[in-house]
PDB file of C-alpha atoms in Angstrom:
ATOM      1  CA  MET A   8      -4.018   6.336 -31.872  1.00 53.00           C
ATOM      2  CA  HIS A   9      -0.382   5.878 -30.846  1.00 73.00           C
ATOM      3  CA  GLU A  10       1.775   3.112 -32.275  1.00 91.00           C
ATOM      4  CA  THR A  11       1.817   0.076 -29.983  1.00 95.00           C
ATOM      5  CA  ILE A  12       5.291  -0.524 -28.604  1.00 97.00           C
ATOM      6  CA  LEU A  13       4.615  -2.658 -25.530  1.00 98.00           C
ATOM      7  CA  SER A  14       2.027  -5.430 -25.232  1.00 98.00           C
ATOM      8  CA  VAL A  15       1.194  -6.484 -21.672  1.00 98.00           C
ATOM      9  CA  THR A  16      -0.199 -10.006 -22.110  1.00 98.00           C
ATOM     10  CA  ILE A  17      -2.478 -10.992 -19.216  1.00 98.00           C
ATOM     11  CA  SER A  18      -3.799 -14.494 -18.559  1.00 97.00           C
ATOM     12  CA  THR A  19      -6.995 -15.104 -16.608  1.00 97.00           C
ATOM     13  CA  HIS A  20      -9.537 -17.912 -16.262  1.00 95.00           C
ATOM     14  CA  LYS A  21     -12.967 -18.758 -14.861  1.00 95.00           C
ATOM     15  CA  PRO A  22     -16.037 -16.531 -15.233  1.00 96.00           C
ATOM     16  CA  ASP A  23     -14.944 -14.149 -12.487  1.00 95.00           C
ATOM     17  CA  GLY A  24     -11.445 -13.862 -13.910  1.00 96.00           C
ATOM     18  CA  ILE A  25     -12.508 -10.831 -15.896  1.00 97.00           C
ATOM     19  CA  LEU A  26     -13.479  -9.168 -12.604  1.00 97.00           C
ATOM     20  CA  ASP A  27      -9.895  -9.636 -11.427  1.00 95.00           C
ATOM     21  CA  ILE A  28      -8.764  -7.839 -14.585  1.00 97.00           C
ATOM     22  CA  ALA A  29     -11.138  -4.976 -13.810  1.00 96.00           C
ATOM     23  CA  LYS A  30      -9.537  -4.611 -10.371  1.00 94.00           C
ATOM     24  CA  MET A  31      -5.990  -4.429 -11.750  1.00 95.00           C
ATOM     25  CA  SER A  32      -4.006  -1.239 -11.957  1.00 94.00           C
ATOM     26  CA  LEU A  33      -3.621  -0.864 -15.737  1.00 97.00           C
ATOM     27  CA  PRO A  34      -2.616   2.747 -16.386  1.00 98.00           C
ATOM     28  CA  VAL A  35      -3.162   4.382 -19.762  1.00 97.00           C
ATOM     29  CA  VAL A  36       0.314   4.791 -21.252  1.00 98.00           C
ATOM     30  CA  ASN A  37       1.202   5.946 -24.746  1.00 97.00           C
ATOM     31  CA  GLY A  38       2.357   2.963 -26.805  1.00 97.00           C
ATOM     32  CA  VAL A  39       1.036   0.334 -24.370  1.00 98.00           C
ATOM     33  CA  GLU A  40      -1.754  -2.186 -25.000  1.00 98.00           C
ATOM     34  CA  TYR A  41      -3.216  -4.796 -22.664  1.00 98.00           C
ATOM     35  CA  ILE A  42      -4.073  -8.179 -24.178  1.00 98.00           C
ATOM     36  CA  VAL A  43      -6.277 -10.428 -22.031  1.00 98.00           C
ATOM     37  CA  SER A  44      -6.577 -14.151 -22.743  1.00 98.00           C
ATOM     38  CA  TRP A  45      -9.614 -15.590 -20.937  1.00 98.00           C
ATOM     39  CA  GLN A  46     -10.139 -19.324 -20.405  1.00 97.00           C
ATOM     40  CA  SER A  47     -13.262 -20.979 -18.912  1.00 96.00           C
ATOM     41  CA  HIS A  48     -15.183 -17.760 -19.441  1.00 97.00           C
ATOM     42  CA  GLU A  49     -18.649 -19.356 -19.716  1.00 96.00           C
ATOM     43  CA  ASN A  50     -19.674 -16.445 -21.953  1.00 95.00           C
ATOM     44  CA  GLN A  51     -19.727 -13.999 -19.080  1.00 96.00           C
ATOM     45  CA  PRO A  52     -20.038 -10.333 -20.121  1.00 96.00           C
ATOM     46  CA  ILE A  53     -17.103  -7.945 -19.999  1.00 97.00           C
ATOM     47  CA  PRO A  54     -17.387  -5.099 -17.480  1.00 97.00           C
ATOM     48  CA  ASP A  55     -17.837  -1.640 -18.957  1.00 97.00           C
ATOM     49  CA  SER A  56     -14.652  -0.471 -17.256  1.00 97.00           C
ATOM     50  CA  ILE A  57     -12.748  -2.814 -19.588  1.00 98.00           C
ATOM     51  CA  ALA A  58     -14.971  -2.692 -22.675  1.00 97.00           C
ATOM     52  CA  ASP A  59     -14.839   1.099 -22.783  1.00 97.00           C
ATOM     53  CA  ARG A  60     -11.040   1.225 -23.037  1.00 97.00           C
ATOM     54  CA  GLU A  61      -9.369   1.240 -26.453  1.00 96.00           C
ATOM     55  CA  ASP A  62      -6.081  -0.023 -25.050  1.00 98.00           C
ATOM     56  CA  ILE A  63      -7.550  -3.266 -23.643  1.00 98.00           C
ATOM     57  CA  SER A  64      -8.705  -6.215 -25.754  1.00 98.00           C
ATOM     58  CA  VAL A  65     -10.160  -9.483 -24.475  1.00 98.00           C
ATOM     59  CA  HIS A  66      -9.686 -12.779 -26.308  1.00 98.00           C
ATOM     60  CA  ARG A  67     -11.790 -15.705 -25.127  1.00 98.00           C
ATOM     61  CA  THR A  68     -10.322 -19.159 -25.648  1.00 97.00           C
ATOM     62  CA  ASN A  69     -11.506 -22.742 -25.110  1.00 95.00           C
ATOM     63  CA  SER A  70      -7.966 -23.949 -24.458  1.00 94.00           C
ATOM     64  CA  HIS A  71      -6.820 -25.240 -21.068  1.00 92.00           C
ATOM     65  CA  GLY A  72      -3.728 -24.632 -18.979  1.00 93.00           C
ATOM     66  CA  LEU A  73      -1.747 -21.524 -18.131  1.00 94.00           C
ATOM     67  CA  SER A  74       0.865 -22.059 -20.844  1.00 94.00           C
ATOM     68  CA  ASN A  75      -1.794 -22.232 -23.564  1.00 95.00           C
ATOM     69  CA  ASN A  76      -3.372 -19.131 -22.063  1.00 96.00           C
ATOM     70  CA  ARG A  77      -0.084 -17.227 -22.209  1.00 96.00           C
ATOM     71  CA  ASN A  78       0.563 -18.377 -25.775  1.00 96.00           C
ATOM     72  CA  ASN A  79      -2.900 -17.195 -26.814  1.00 97.00           C
ATOM     73  CA  ALA A  80      -2.315 -13.740 -25.351  1.00 97.00           C
ATOM     74  CA  ILE A  81       1.054 -13.472 -27.087  1.00 96.00           C
ATOM     75  CA  LYS A  82      -0.499 -14.562 -30.385  1.00 96.00           C
ATOM     76  CA  HIS A  83      -2.958 -11.669 -30.279  1.00 97.00           C
ATOM     77  CA  SER A  84      -0.461  -9.007 -29.252  1.00 97.00           C
ATOM     78  CA  VAL A  85       0.978  -6.533 -31.753  1.00 97.00           C
ATOM     79  CA  GLY A  86       3.677  -4.666 -29.825  1.00 97.00           C
ATOM     80  CA  GLU A  87       7.356  -4.891 -30.635  1.00 97.00           C
ATOM     81  CA  ILE A  88       7.963  -5.724 -26.955  1.00 98.00           C
ATOM     82  CA  ILE A  89       5.927  -8.253 -24.981  1.00 98.00           C
ATOM     83  CA  LEU A  90       5.613  -8.322 -21.192  1.00 98.00           C
ATOM     84  CA  ILE A  91       4.108 -11.386 -19.500  1.00 96.00           C
ATOM     85  CA  ALA A  92       1.477 -10.671 -16.827  1.00 97.00           C
ATOM     86  CA  ASP A  93      -0.965 -12.296 -14.415  1.00 95.00           C
ATOM     87  CA  ASP A  94      -4.409 -11.049 -13.399  1.00 95.00           C
ATOM     88  CA  ASP A  95      -3.451  -9.902  -9.901  1.00 92.00           C
ATOM     89  CA  LEU A  96      -0.588  -7.493 -10.582  1.00 94.00           C
ATOM     90  CA  ILE A  97      -0.235  -3.778  -9.984  1.00 94.00           C
ATOM     91  CA  TYR A  98       1.488  -1.645 -12.616  1.00 97.00           C
ATOM     92  CA  THR A  99       2.408   2.021 -12.668  1.00 97.00           C
ATOM     93  CA  SER A 100       2.989   4.220 -15.692  1.00 98.00           C
ATOM     94  CA  LYS A 101       6.580   4.695 -14.593  1.00 97.00           C
ATOM     95  CA  GLN A 102       7.218   0.948 -14.489  1.00 97.00           C
ATOM     96  CA  LEU A 103       5.813   0.297 -17.965  1.00 98.00           C
ATOM     97  CA  GLU A 104       7.654   3.261 -19.455  1.00 98.00           C
ATOM     98  CA  ALA A 105      10.834   1.920 -17.851  1.00 97.00           C
ATOM     99  CA  VAL A 106      10.371  -1.408 -19.661  1.00 98.00           C
ATOM    100  CA  ILE A 107      10.042   0.399 -22.988  1.00 98.00           C
ATOM    101  CA  ASN A 108      13.030   2.634 -22.283  1.00 97.00           C
ATOM    102  CA  THR A 109      15.162  -0.346 -21.261  1.00 97.00           C
ATOM    103  CA  PHE A 110      14.750  -1.920 -24.696  1.00 97.00           C
ATOM    104  CA  LYS A 111      15.336   1.424 -26.411  1.00 97.00           C
ATOM    105  CA  LYS A 112      18.521   1.990 -24.438  1.00 97.00           C
ATOM    106  CA  HIS A 113      19.761  -1.554 -25.102  1.00 96.00           C
ATOM    107  CA  PRO A 114      18.837  -2.325 -28.732  1.00 95.00           C
ATOM    108  CA  HIS A 115      20.927  -5.500 -28.745  1.00 92.00           C
ATOM    109  CA  VAL A 116      18.912  -7.093 -25.923  1.00 93.00           C
ATOM    110  CA  GLU A 117      16.363  -9.671 -27.051  1.00 93.00           C
ATOM    111  CA  MET A 118      15.022 -10.745 -23.651  1.00 93.00           C
ATOM    112  CA  ALA A 119      15.071  -8.726 -20.429  1.00 95.00           C
ATOM    113  CA  ILE A 120      14.488 -10.110 -16.964  1.00 95.00           C
ATOM    114  CA  PHE A 121      13.279  -7.625 -14.364  1.00 96.00           C
ATOM    115  CA  GLN A 122      12.374  -8.018 -10.708  1.00 93.00           C
ATOM    116  CA  HIS A 123       9.103  -7.501  -8.912  1.00 87.00           C
ATOM    117  CA  ASP A 124       8.220  -6.781  -5.335  1.00 85.00           C
ATOM    118  CA  GLY A 125       5.610  -8.602  -3.329  1.00 74.00           C
ATOM    119  CA  PHE A 126       5.040 -11.912  -1.602  1.00 65.00           C
ATOM    120  CA  LEU A 127       7.831 -13.889  -3.265  1.00 61.00           C
ATOM    121  CA  ARG A 128      10.622 -12.025  -1.448  1.00 67.00           C
ATOM    122  CA  LYS A 129      13.157 -13.261  -3.963  1.00 78.00           C
ATOM    123  CA  THR A 130      16.839 -12.400  -3.919  1.00 84.00           C
ATOM    124  CA  TYR A 131      18.058 -10.682  -7.072  1.00 89.00           C
ATOM    125  CA  PRO A 132      21.478  -9.696  -8.408  1.00 90.00           C
ATOM    126  CA  ALA A 133      22.451  -6.212  -7.289  1.00 90.00           C
ATOM    127  CA  LYS A 134      23.387  -4.993 -10.761  1.00 92.00           C
ATOM    128  CA  MET A 135      22.699  -5.530 -14.441  1.00 93.00           C
ATOM    129  CA  ILE A 136      24.204  -8.798 -15.661  1.00 90.00           C
ATOM    130  CA  CYS A 137      24.453 -10.662 -18.938  1.00 88.00           C
ATOM    131  CA  LEU A 138      22.626 -13.951 -18.536  1.00 86.00           C
ATOM    132  CA  ASN A 139      24.216 -15.438 -21.636  1.00 79.00           C
ATOM    133  CA  HIS A 140      27.612 -15.087 -20.029  1.00 72.00           C
ATOM    134  CA  ASN A 141      27.009 -16.347 -16.524  1.00 74.00           C
ATOM    135  CA  ILE A 142      23.685 -17.185 -14.896  1.00 78.00           C
ATOM    136  CA  PRO A 143      23.807 -16.798 -11.099  1.00 80.00           C
ATOM    137  CA  ARG A 144      23.267 -20.039  -9.246  1.00 77.00           C
ATOM    138  CA  PHE A 145      19.577 -20.626  -8.462  1.00 74.00           C
ATOM    139  CA  PHE A 146      18.530 -17.768 -10.753  1.00 80.00           C
ATOM    140  CA  SER A 147      15.008 -18.593 -11.921  1.00 80.00           C
ATOM    141  CA  PRO A 148      12.834 -15.803 -13.338  1.00 87.00           C
ATOM    142  CA  ALA A 149       9.077 -15.847 -12.888  1.00 87.00           C
ATOM    143  CA  SER A 150       6.994 -15.352 -16.017  1.00 91.00           C
ATOM    144  CA  VAL A 151       5.856 -11.894 -14.884  1.00 93.00           C
ATOM    145  CA  GLU A 152       9.494 -10.779 -14.758  1.00 94.00           C
ATOM    146  CA  ILE A 153      10.084 -11.616 -18.426  1.00 95.00           C
ATOM    147  CA  ALA A 154       9.876  -9.167 -21.330  1.00 97.00           C
ATOM    148  CA  PHE A 155      11.148  -9.835 -24.833  1.00 95.00           C
ATOM    149  CA  ARG A 156      11.147  -8.593 -28.390  1.00 95.00           C
ATOM    150  CA  ARG A 157       8.512 -10.123 -30.638  1.00 94.00           C
ATOM    151  CA  LYS A 158      11.119 -11.155 -33.210  1.00 91.00           C
ATOM    152  CA  THR A 159      12.806 -13.261 -30.527  1.00 82.00           C
ATOM    153  CA  ILE A 160       9.982 -15.786 -30.315  1.00 83.00           C
ATOM    154  CA  GLU A 161       9.077 -15.546 -34.003  1.00 87.00           C
ATOM    155  CA  GLN A 162      12.599 -16.324 -35.162  1.00 85.00           C
ATOM    156  CA  ALA A 163      13.422 -18.893 -32.491  1.00 82.00           C
ATOM    157  CA  GLY A 164       9.978 -20.506 -32.301  1.00 85.00           C
ATOM    158  CA  LEU A 165       9.794 -20.034 -28.532  1.00 86.00           C
ATOM    159  CA  GLN A 166       6.539 -20.601 -26.669  1.00 90.00           C
ATOM    160  CA  PHE A 167       5.323 -21.697 -23.262  1.00 90.00           C
ATOM    161  CA  SER A 168       5.220 -25.494 -23.056  1.00 88.00           C
ATOM    162  CA  PRO A 169       1.596 -26.751 -22.845  1.00 88.00           C
ATOM    163  CA  ASP A 170       2.819 -29.728 -20.810  1.00 88.00           C
ATOM    164  CA  PHE A 171       3.898 -27.519 -17.905  1.00 86.00           C
ATOM    165  CA  GLY A 172       2.200 -24.922 -15.734  1.00 84.00           C
ATOM    166  CA  LEU A 173      -1.081 -24.587 -13.862  1.00 85.00           C
ATOM    167  CA  GLY A 174      -3.938 -26.514 -15.430  1.00 82.00           C
ATOM    168  CA  THR A 175      -1.815 -29.470 -16.563  1.00 82.00           C
ATOM    169  CA  ASP A 176      -2.192 -32.957 -15.126  1.00 78.00           C
ATOM    170  CA  TYR A 177       1.281 -33.501 -13.692  1.00 74.00           C
ATOM    171  CA  PHE A 178       3.785 -30.647 -13.998  1.00 79.00           C
ATOM    172  CA  THR A 179       1.878 -27.709 -12.572  1.00 75.00           C
ATOM    173  CA  ALA A 180       4.845 -25.327 -12.527  1.00 80.00           C
ATOM    174  CA  GLY A 181       8.166 -24.730 -14.250  1.00 76.00           C
ATOM    175  CA  GLU A 182       6.838 -23.248 -17.495  1.00 84.00           C
ATOM    176  CA  ASP A 183       8.838 -20.090 -16.760  1.00 83.00           C
ATOM    177  CA  ASP A 184      12.178 -21.922 -16.820  1.00 82.00           C
ATOM    178  CA  LEU A 185      11.217 -23.873 -19.923  1.00 83.00           C
ATOM    179  CA  PHE A 186      10.492 -20.614 -21.714  1.00 84.00           C
ATOM    180  CA  PHE A 187      13.539 -18.705 -20.488  1.00 81.00           C
ATOM    181  CA  LEU A 188      16.410 -21.199 -20.386  1.00 77.00           C
ATOM    182  CA  PRO A 189      16.130 -22.593 -23.944  1.00 68.00           C
ATOM    183  CA  SER A 190      16.358 -19.009 -25.212  1.00 70.00           C
ATOM    184  CA  LEU A 191      20.038 -19.119 -24.261  1.00 68.00           C
ATOM    185  CA  LYS A 192      20.587 -21.789 -26.894  1.00 66.00           C
ATOM    186  CA  THR A 193      19.248 -19.470 -29.602  1.00 60.00           C
ATOM    187  CA  ARG A 194      22.221 -17.103 -29.162  1.00 61.00           C
ATOM    188  CA  ARG A 195      19.885 -14.246 -28.281  1.00 70.00           C
ATOM    189  CA  LYS A 196      21.230 -11.690 -25.841  1.00 87.00           C
ATOM    190  CA  ASN A 197      19.496 -11.780 -22.476  1.00 90.00           C
ATOM    191  CA  LEU A 198      20.122  -9.349 -19.629  1.00 92.00           C
ATOM    192  CA  PHE A 199      18.864  -8.942 -16.095  1.00 94.00           C
ATOM    193  CA  PHE A 200      17.950  -5.416 -15.002  1.00 96.00           C
ATOM    194  CA  PRO A 201      17.540  -4.648 -11.271  1.00 94.00           C
ATOM    195  CA  HIS A 202      14.337  -2.643 -11.726  1.00 93.00           C
ATOM    196  CA  ASN A 203      10.864  -3.449 -10.409  1.00 93.00           C
ATOM    197  CA  ASN A 204       8.389  -3.899 -13.264  1.00 94.00           C
ATOM    198  CA  CYS A 205       5.296  -4.686 -11.142  1.00 93.00           C
ATOM    199  CA  HIS A 206       3.963  -5.404  -7.676  1.00 90.00           C
ATOM    200  CA  THR A 207       2.355  -8.678  -6.607  1.00 83.00           C
ATOM    201  CA  PRO A 208      -0.170  -7.943  -3.848  1.00 78.00           C
ATOM    202  CA  ARG A 209      -1.226 -11.443  -2.857  1.00 62.00           C
ATOM    203  CA  HIS A 210      -0.091 -15.016  -2.392  1.00 53.00           C
ATOM    204  CA  SER A 211       0.420 -17.038  -5.547  1.00 49.00           C
ATOM    205  CA  ASN A 212      -1.107 -20.486  -6.017  1.00 45.00           C
ATOM    206  CA  TRP A 213       2.001 -21.984  -7.634  1.00 41.00           C
ATOM    207  CA  ARG A 214       4.290 -21.900  -4.615  1.00 45.00           C
ATOM    208  CA  GLY A 215       3.243 -25.277  -3.216  1.00 42.00           C
ATOM    209  CA  THR A 216       4.038 -27.192  -6.399  1.00 44.00           C
ATOM    210  CA  TYR A 217       6.968 -25.291  -7.865  1.00 45.00           C
ATOM    211  CA  PHE A 218       9.852 -27.151  -6.296  1.00 43.00           C
ATOM    212  CA  ASN A 219       8.266 -30.537  -7.053  1.00 44.00           C
ATOM    213  CA  THR A 220       8.649 -29.875 -10.764  1.00 45.00           C
ATOM    214  CA  ARG A 221      11.807 -27.741 -10.800  1.00 48.00           C
ATOM    215  CA  CYS A 222      14.161 -30.714 -11.194  1.00 47.00           C
ATOM    216  CA  ILE A 223      12.116 -32.008 -14.130  1.00 48.00           C
ATOM    217  CA  THR A 224      12.051 -28.695 -15.960  1.00 49.00           C
ATOM    218  CA  HIS A 225      15.762 -28.171 -15.420  1.00 49.00           C
ATOM    219  CA  LYS A 226      16.466 -31.675 -16.743  1.00 48.00           C
ATOM    220  CA  ARG A 227      14.678 -30.751 -19.970  1.00 51.00           C
ATOM    221  CA  CYS A 228      16.538 -27.440 -20.139  1.00 51.00           C
ATOM    222  CA  PHE A 229      19.899 -29.070 -19.480  1.00 46.00           C
ATOM    223  CA  ASP A 230      19.220 -31.484 -22.307  1.00 50.00           C
ATOM    224  CA  CYS A 231      18.722 -28.450 -24.561  1.00 48.00           C
ATOM    225  CA  ILE A 232      21.702 -26.449 -23.387  1.00 42.00           C
ATOM    226  CA  ASN A 233      23.967 -29.294 -22.299  1.00 41.00           C
ATOM    227  CA  ALA A 234      26.075 -27.254 -19.896  1.00 39.00           C
ATOM    228  CA  PRO A 235      26.057 -26.112 -16.260  1.00 41.00           C
ATOM    229  CA  LEU A 236      24.162 -22.861 -16.161  1.00 38.00           C
ATOM    230  CA  ASP A 237      26.354 -21.134 -13.604  1.00 39.00           C
ATOM    231  CA  PHE A 238      29.425 -21.131 -15.838  1.00 33.00           C
ATOM    232  CA  PRO A 239      30.034 -19.377 -19.179  1.00 36.00           C
ATOM    233  CA  HIS A 240      28.815 -21.523 -22.027  1.00 35.00           C
ATOM    234  CA  PRO A 241      31.154 -21.767 -25.060  1.00 36.00           C
ATOM    235  CA  HIS A 242      28.321 -22.029 -27.587  1.00 35.00           C
ATOM    236  CA  ILE A 243      26.182 -19.057 -26.637  1.00 34.00           C
ATOM    237  CA  CYS A 244      26.829 -15.388 -27.217  1.00 36.00           C
ATOM    238  CA  GLN A 245      28.676 -13.092 -24.876  1.00 39.00           C
ATOM    239  CA  CYS A 246      27.332  -9.613 -24.185  1.00 42.00           C
ATOM    240  CA  ASP A 247      30.016  -7.120 -25.200  1.00 43.00           C
ATOM    241  CA  GLU A 248      28.425  -4.354 -23.145  1.00 43.00           C
ATOM    242  CA  ILE A 249      28.818  -6.343 -19.935  1.00 41.00           C
ATOM    243  CA  ASN A 250      32.063  -8.120 -20.890  1.00 42.00           C
ATOM    244  CA  PRO A 251      33.893  -5.904 -23.388  1.00 38.00           C
ATOM    245  CA  SER A 252      36.837  -8.269 -23.511  1.00 39.00           C
ATOM    246  CA  LYS A 253      34.598 -11.022 -24.917  1.00 41.00           C
ATOM    247  CA  THR A 254      33.565 -11.410 -28.536  1.00 36.00           C
ATOM    248  CA  GLY A 255      30.845 -11.663 -29.264  1.00 38.00           C
ATOM    249  CA  GLN A 256       3.873 -23.946 -31.597  1.00 41.00           C
ATOM    250  CA  ASN A 257       0.775 -22.578 -32.851  1.00 42.00           C
ATOM    251  CA  ASP A 258      -2.211 -23.867 -30.869  1.00 41.00           C
ATOM    252  CA  SER A 259      -4.637 -25.008 -33.560  1.00 38.00           C
ATOM    253  CA  SER A 260      -7.132 -26.144 -30.921  1.00 39.00           C
ATOM    254  CA  HIS A 261      -7.982 -22.558 -29.954  1.00 40.00           C
ATOM    255  CA  HIS A 262     -11.408 -21.275 -30.909  1.00 42.00           C
ATOM    256  CA  ASN A 263     -11.277 -17.608 -30.044  1.00 44.00           C
ATOM    257  CA  ASN A 264     -13.819 -14.841 -29.890  1.00 47.00           C
ATOM    258  CA  VAL A 265     -12.083 -11.497 -29.958  1.00 54.00           C
ATOM    259  CA  GLU A 266     -13.689  -8.630 -28.099  1.00 59.00           C
ATOM    260  CA  ARG A 267     -12.079  -5.223 -28.377  1.00 53.00           C
ATOM    261  CA  SER A 268     -13.190  -2.103 -26.654  1.00 45.00           C
ATOM    262  CA  SER A 269     -14.572   0.577 -28.893  1.00 35.00           C
TER     263      SER A 269
END
């Protein structure tokens, strides 16, 4: 068994959510594990195509909301690097190996933001940039574009806010920003890399509510950072590699049944 380097943490819900996982493209890659957090499972069985794989583990949870689901998946992961995922993505071996190699090539980077192709049709920076130095205006990474070192969240206490995201009563989006932006305050080094890390084949169900909650999430983030995000911030680190002239909650309500393939 190879040492786990990258944990792809996948959130799904409802009884047929596990069938969505079975349809995903999850290639077998040395050093990669897939951690599935499954809400509202209703004790449905796991398909053999998942249960028979040693690199996939399923963790049932009675929690509610996408943020709690993501936190549960992260809690059960063991890799040095964690990549956030949804249950409708397509991955290739080359893409996952590229994520691992990016962190190997840039050992100072704590959080990496990638890009993905698919329905969102987002506009991305054309080159690698240091996000601690200068965040492009309107830059807002989706959760599935975020990868980070485990020690980043352990040392800084970062997690997805249970008050935001799908499955909450009021703020059904914005959990991505609330996870990413406060990381700038921790003085961790965050870079954007113009590489696709996955493909999204279908329409997302967050698009209709995202912009209704964006102003609220950014208000919370601005309160944390207390500075315009499209200008260099004097209290957060500068990335020497990009600018060489510069100097440099546990969810106790979870009741989980862990099912690992044999």
